[in-house]
Amino acid sequence: MTSAPLEPFAVTIDFATGALVPDPDVLDRRLADLDGYFVADIDDPGVGAYTVHEVRVPPTGNNLLSSTTVLAPGKVGDEYFFTKGHFHAIRDRAEIYLTLSGEGLLVMALEDGRTVTKEMRPGIANYVPGHWAHRSVNTGTTPLVFYAVYIGDAGYDYATIAERGFPVIVVEGEEGPEVRPNPRYVAS
Amino acid sequence: MTSAPLEPFAVTIDFATGALVPDPDVLDRRLADLDGYFVADIDDPGVGAYTVHEVRVPPTGNNLLSSTTVLAPGKVGDEYFFTKGHFHAIRDRAEIYLTLSGEGLLVMALEDGRTVTKEMRPGIANYVPGHWAHRSVNTGTTPLVFYAVYIGDAGYDYATIAERGFPVIVVEGEEGPEVRPNPRYVAS
Ligand SMILES: [Mn+2]
Ligand SMILES: [Mn+2]
């Protein structure tokens, strides 16, 4: 081996709130950080959209990175709050999302524009295979809390989504959430 | 890429029982399968020790394998029921155990005999770094249920534990579980 083994450790996850103990690495995303991501304009850029609570290990292909995400309920125009979403920098790396609280949709897209949308609710473990960009959407009225595990060297490609958008958007329709084509999606 | 991307999919986990929906791949371990693992003799080899409910994906280094394990409460002599435990065939591959129900101990050991023992209870995410053999022990009175995620190509080396045992055993002492040296451990 090239380095000494890591020491085993543990974190405690509050399934209701997504808080970790210990919780040293919290990323705080406001609507301002999502400027340009929604079809409608953002009214109040100071509103909190989501927090990511990371468990830190070396980002190598033999380790597992993990985090909880707490996505607030809310809408910008008729679009539900969502996470930025990304491809993995190393495209073929998989990820698992285990929903702990709340309800939502997991939108996944290939670079060719094909999309798959899956339900998120407590107890559902979503498998995000390699090559699928992934964004979670809170379609409920309470925080959407999920635990993510992914291969340590996966990395993040946020730029492709920032530039092209997702092929679909999730809006509040007459009878609940509707998945519709994104009028601003830039096909490759 | 060398093959087409997998399709996204989901399984639903019952956090109380560990059952999956769908649940096509259930491994059933009886005490007979643990013959020679405990210090004391087994009275009834037909007694169920644990079930493993596997989520199948190709076992490659870009994928994540996952499963729930349901470990029954019970003892053989004064040792609590445990899983066989293994090193990963590719030694440096990490694993995460998220406990969903029950209580227990996660015993981890390096090949040089050093051990670390961590608590398992609902909400605790245990990080098992590469190079650490791992065995879960049910020290409670209800099933110990946990969700495991590991890198797809990790593989399993059960033989080393079958031959040498773990350096420590977990027994019921006067004031609860006690971790003691294993009199049958074969040091390397
Ligand atoms: Mn990801
Ligand atoms: Mn393992």
CSV table of C-alpha atoms and ligand atoms in Angstrom, one decimal, chain A residues 86-88 95 97 134 150 154-156, ligand 1:
chain,number,residue,atom,x,y,z
A,86,HIS,CA,-23.7,17.8,-11.7
A,87,PHE,CA,-22.1,15.2,-13.7
A,88,HIS,CA,-19.2,13.4,-12.1
A,95,GLU,CA,-23.7,7.3,-6.5
A,97,TYR,CA,-29.0,8.6,-2.6
A,134,HIS,CA,-28.2,14.2,-11.0
A,150,TYR,CA,-20.2,8.1,-3.9
A,154,ALA,CA,-15.7,10.9,-8.8
A,155,GLY,CA,-15.3,14.7,-8.7
A,156,TYR,CA,-17.8,17.3,-9.8
C,1,MN,MN,-22.6,13.3,-7.4
